[in-house]
mmCIF file of C-alpha atoms in Angstrom:
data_model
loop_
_atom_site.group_PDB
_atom_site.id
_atom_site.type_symbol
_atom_site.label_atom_id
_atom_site.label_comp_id
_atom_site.label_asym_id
_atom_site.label_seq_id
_atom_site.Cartn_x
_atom_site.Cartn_y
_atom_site.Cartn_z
ATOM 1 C CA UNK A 422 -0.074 4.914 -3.122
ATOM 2 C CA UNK A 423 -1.277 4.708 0.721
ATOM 3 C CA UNK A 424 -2.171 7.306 2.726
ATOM 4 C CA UNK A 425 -1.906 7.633 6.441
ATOM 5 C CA UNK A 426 -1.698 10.594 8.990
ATOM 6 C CA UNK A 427 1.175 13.112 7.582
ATOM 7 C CA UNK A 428 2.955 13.062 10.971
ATOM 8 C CA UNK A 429 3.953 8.843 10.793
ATOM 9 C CA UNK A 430 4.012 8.820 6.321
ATOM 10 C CA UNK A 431 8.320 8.494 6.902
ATOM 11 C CA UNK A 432 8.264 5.885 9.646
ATOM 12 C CA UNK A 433 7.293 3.440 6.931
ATOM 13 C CA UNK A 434 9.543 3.822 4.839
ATOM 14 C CA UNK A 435 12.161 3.423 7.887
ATOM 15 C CA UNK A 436 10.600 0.655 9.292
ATOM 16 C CA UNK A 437 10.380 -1.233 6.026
ATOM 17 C CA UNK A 438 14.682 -0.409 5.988
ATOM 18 C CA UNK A 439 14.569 -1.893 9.128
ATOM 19 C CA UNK A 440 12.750 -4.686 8.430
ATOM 20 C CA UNK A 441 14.498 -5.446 5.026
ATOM 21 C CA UNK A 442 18.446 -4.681 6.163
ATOM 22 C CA UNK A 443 19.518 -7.966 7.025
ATOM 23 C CA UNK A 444 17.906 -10.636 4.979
ATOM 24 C CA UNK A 445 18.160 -8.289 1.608
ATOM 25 C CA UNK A 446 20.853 -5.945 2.643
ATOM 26 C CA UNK A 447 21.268 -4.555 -0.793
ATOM 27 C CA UNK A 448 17.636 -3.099 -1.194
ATOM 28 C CA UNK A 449 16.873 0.007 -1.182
ATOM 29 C CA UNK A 450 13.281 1.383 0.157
ATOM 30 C CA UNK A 451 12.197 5.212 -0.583
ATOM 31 C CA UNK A 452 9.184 7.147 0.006
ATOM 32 C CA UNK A 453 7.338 10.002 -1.793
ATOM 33 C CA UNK A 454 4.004 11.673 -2.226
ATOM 34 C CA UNK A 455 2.164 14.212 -1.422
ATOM 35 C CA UNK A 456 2.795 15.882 2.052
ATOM 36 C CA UNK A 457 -0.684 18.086 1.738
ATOM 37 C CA UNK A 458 -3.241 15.027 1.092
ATOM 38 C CA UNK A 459 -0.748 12.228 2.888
ATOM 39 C CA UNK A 460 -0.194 10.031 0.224
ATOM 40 C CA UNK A 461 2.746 7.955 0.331
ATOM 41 C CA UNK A 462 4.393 6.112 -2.916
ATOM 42 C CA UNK A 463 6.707 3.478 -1.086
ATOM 43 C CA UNK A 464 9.467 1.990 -3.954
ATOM 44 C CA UNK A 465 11.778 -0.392 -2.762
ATOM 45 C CA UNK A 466 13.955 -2.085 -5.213
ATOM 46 C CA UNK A 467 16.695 -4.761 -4.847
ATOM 47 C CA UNK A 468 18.936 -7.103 -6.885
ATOM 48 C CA UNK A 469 16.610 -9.678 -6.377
ATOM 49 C CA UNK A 470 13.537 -8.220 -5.995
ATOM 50 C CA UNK A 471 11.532 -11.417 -7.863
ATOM 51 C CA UNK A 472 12.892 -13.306 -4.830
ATOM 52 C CA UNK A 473 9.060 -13.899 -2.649
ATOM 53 C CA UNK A 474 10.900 -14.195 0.007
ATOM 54 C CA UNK A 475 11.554 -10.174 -0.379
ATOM 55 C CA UNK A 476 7.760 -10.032 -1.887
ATOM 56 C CA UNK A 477 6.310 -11.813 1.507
ATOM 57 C CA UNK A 478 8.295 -9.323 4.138
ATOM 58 C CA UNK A 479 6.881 -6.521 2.276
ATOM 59 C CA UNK A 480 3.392 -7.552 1.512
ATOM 60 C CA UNK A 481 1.294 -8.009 3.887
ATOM 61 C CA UNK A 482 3.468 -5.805 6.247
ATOM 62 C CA UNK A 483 2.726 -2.719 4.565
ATOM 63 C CA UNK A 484 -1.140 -3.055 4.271
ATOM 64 C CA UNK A 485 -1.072 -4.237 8.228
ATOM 65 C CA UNK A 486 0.826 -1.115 9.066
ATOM 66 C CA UNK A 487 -1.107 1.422 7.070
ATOM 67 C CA UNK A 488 -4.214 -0.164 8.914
ATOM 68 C CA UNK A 489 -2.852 0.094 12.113
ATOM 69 C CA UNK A 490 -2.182 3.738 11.276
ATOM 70 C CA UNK A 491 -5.610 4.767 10.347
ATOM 71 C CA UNK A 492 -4.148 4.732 6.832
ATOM 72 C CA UNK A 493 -5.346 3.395 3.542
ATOM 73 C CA UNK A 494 -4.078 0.625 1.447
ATOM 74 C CA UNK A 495 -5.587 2.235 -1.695
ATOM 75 C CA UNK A 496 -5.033 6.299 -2.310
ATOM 76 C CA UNK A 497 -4.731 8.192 -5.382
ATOM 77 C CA UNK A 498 -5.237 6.070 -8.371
ATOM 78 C CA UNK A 499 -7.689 3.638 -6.303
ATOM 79 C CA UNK A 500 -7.741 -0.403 -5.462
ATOM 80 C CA UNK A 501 -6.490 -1.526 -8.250
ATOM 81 C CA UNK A 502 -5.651 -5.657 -9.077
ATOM 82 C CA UNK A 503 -2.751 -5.722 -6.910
ATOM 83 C CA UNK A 504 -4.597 -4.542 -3.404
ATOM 84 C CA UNK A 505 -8.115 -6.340 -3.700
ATOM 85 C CA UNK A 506 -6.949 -8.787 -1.526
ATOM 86 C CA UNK A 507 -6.202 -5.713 1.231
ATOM 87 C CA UNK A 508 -8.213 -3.234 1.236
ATOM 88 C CA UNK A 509 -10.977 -4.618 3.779
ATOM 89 C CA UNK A 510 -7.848 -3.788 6.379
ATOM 90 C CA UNK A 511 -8.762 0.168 5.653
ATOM 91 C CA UNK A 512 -11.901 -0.226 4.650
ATOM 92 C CA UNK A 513 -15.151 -0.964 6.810
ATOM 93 C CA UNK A 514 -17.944 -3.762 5.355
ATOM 94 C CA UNK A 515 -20.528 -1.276 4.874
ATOM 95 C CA UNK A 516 -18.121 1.118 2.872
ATOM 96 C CA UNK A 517 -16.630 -2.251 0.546
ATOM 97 C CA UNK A 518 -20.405 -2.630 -0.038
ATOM 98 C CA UNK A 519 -20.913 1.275 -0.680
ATOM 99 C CA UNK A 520 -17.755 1.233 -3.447
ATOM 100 C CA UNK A 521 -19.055 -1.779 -5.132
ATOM 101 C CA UNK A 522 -22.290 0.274 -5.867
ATOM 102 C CA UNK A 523 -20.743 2.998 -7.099
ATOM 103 C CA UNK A 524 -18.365 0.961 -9.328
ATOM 104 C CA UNK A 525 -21.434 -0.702 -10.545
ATOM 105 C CA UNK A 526 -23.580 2.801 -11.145
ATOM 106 C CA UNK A 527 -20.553 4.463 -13.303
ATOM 107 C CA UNK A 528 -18.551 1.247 -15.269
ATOM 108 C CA UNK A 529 -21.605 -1.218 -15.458
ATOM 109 C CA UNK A 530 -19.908 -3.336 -18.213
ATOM 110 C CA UNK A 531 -16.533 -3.711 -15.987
ATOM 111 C CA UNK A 532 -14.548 -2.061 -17.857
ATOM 112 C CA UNK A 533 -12.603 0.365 -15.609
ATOM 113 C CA UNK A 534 -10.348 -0.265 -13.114
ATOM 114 C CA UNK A 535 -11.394 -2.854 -11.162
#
């Protein structure tokens, strides 16, 4: 999930239409979440969605425009594997550092999700 101001959470998922319609004109990109705490689950699915040309308009697009929003790359269930790479768009040096020690203090063994 992102999150991002509840007033802009649908332009994504328009934009990323937008952005998708001619090269992959046969995906489909939908949006859901959670109005109250502005998380956004973006699913877009396509015929070919292994293609990386599909892979490389969506990603790092997304993470750029959540960032550019105020928004987070990482909501919800947290970074993850997939969004390591991204989250220092959302997410300030000193506050990286501050959720590394954290991680450290309650899944010392590295364990949890990373």
């Amino acid at each position: 999930a992102l999150s991002m101001p509840t007033q802009c959470m649908y332009d994504l998922v328009n934009d990323m239409r937008a952005r998708l319609a001619e090269p992959f004109p046969n995906a489909k990109v939908y949006g859901y979440g959670h109005l109250g705490d502005g998380n956004l689950h973006l699913n877009i699915t396509a015929p070919d969605d292994t293609d990386p040309e599909i892979v490389n308009l969506i990603e790092p697009f997304v993470y750029h425009w959540t960032s550019e929003r105020n928004g987070s790359v990482s909501a919800e269930h947290g970074v993850g594997v997939m969004k390591t790479g991204a989250i220092h768009l959302s997410k300030s040096g000193e506050m990286l550092a501050l959720m590394r020690k954290i991680k450290q203090l309650y899944d010392p063994n590295g364990i949890l999700n990373p």
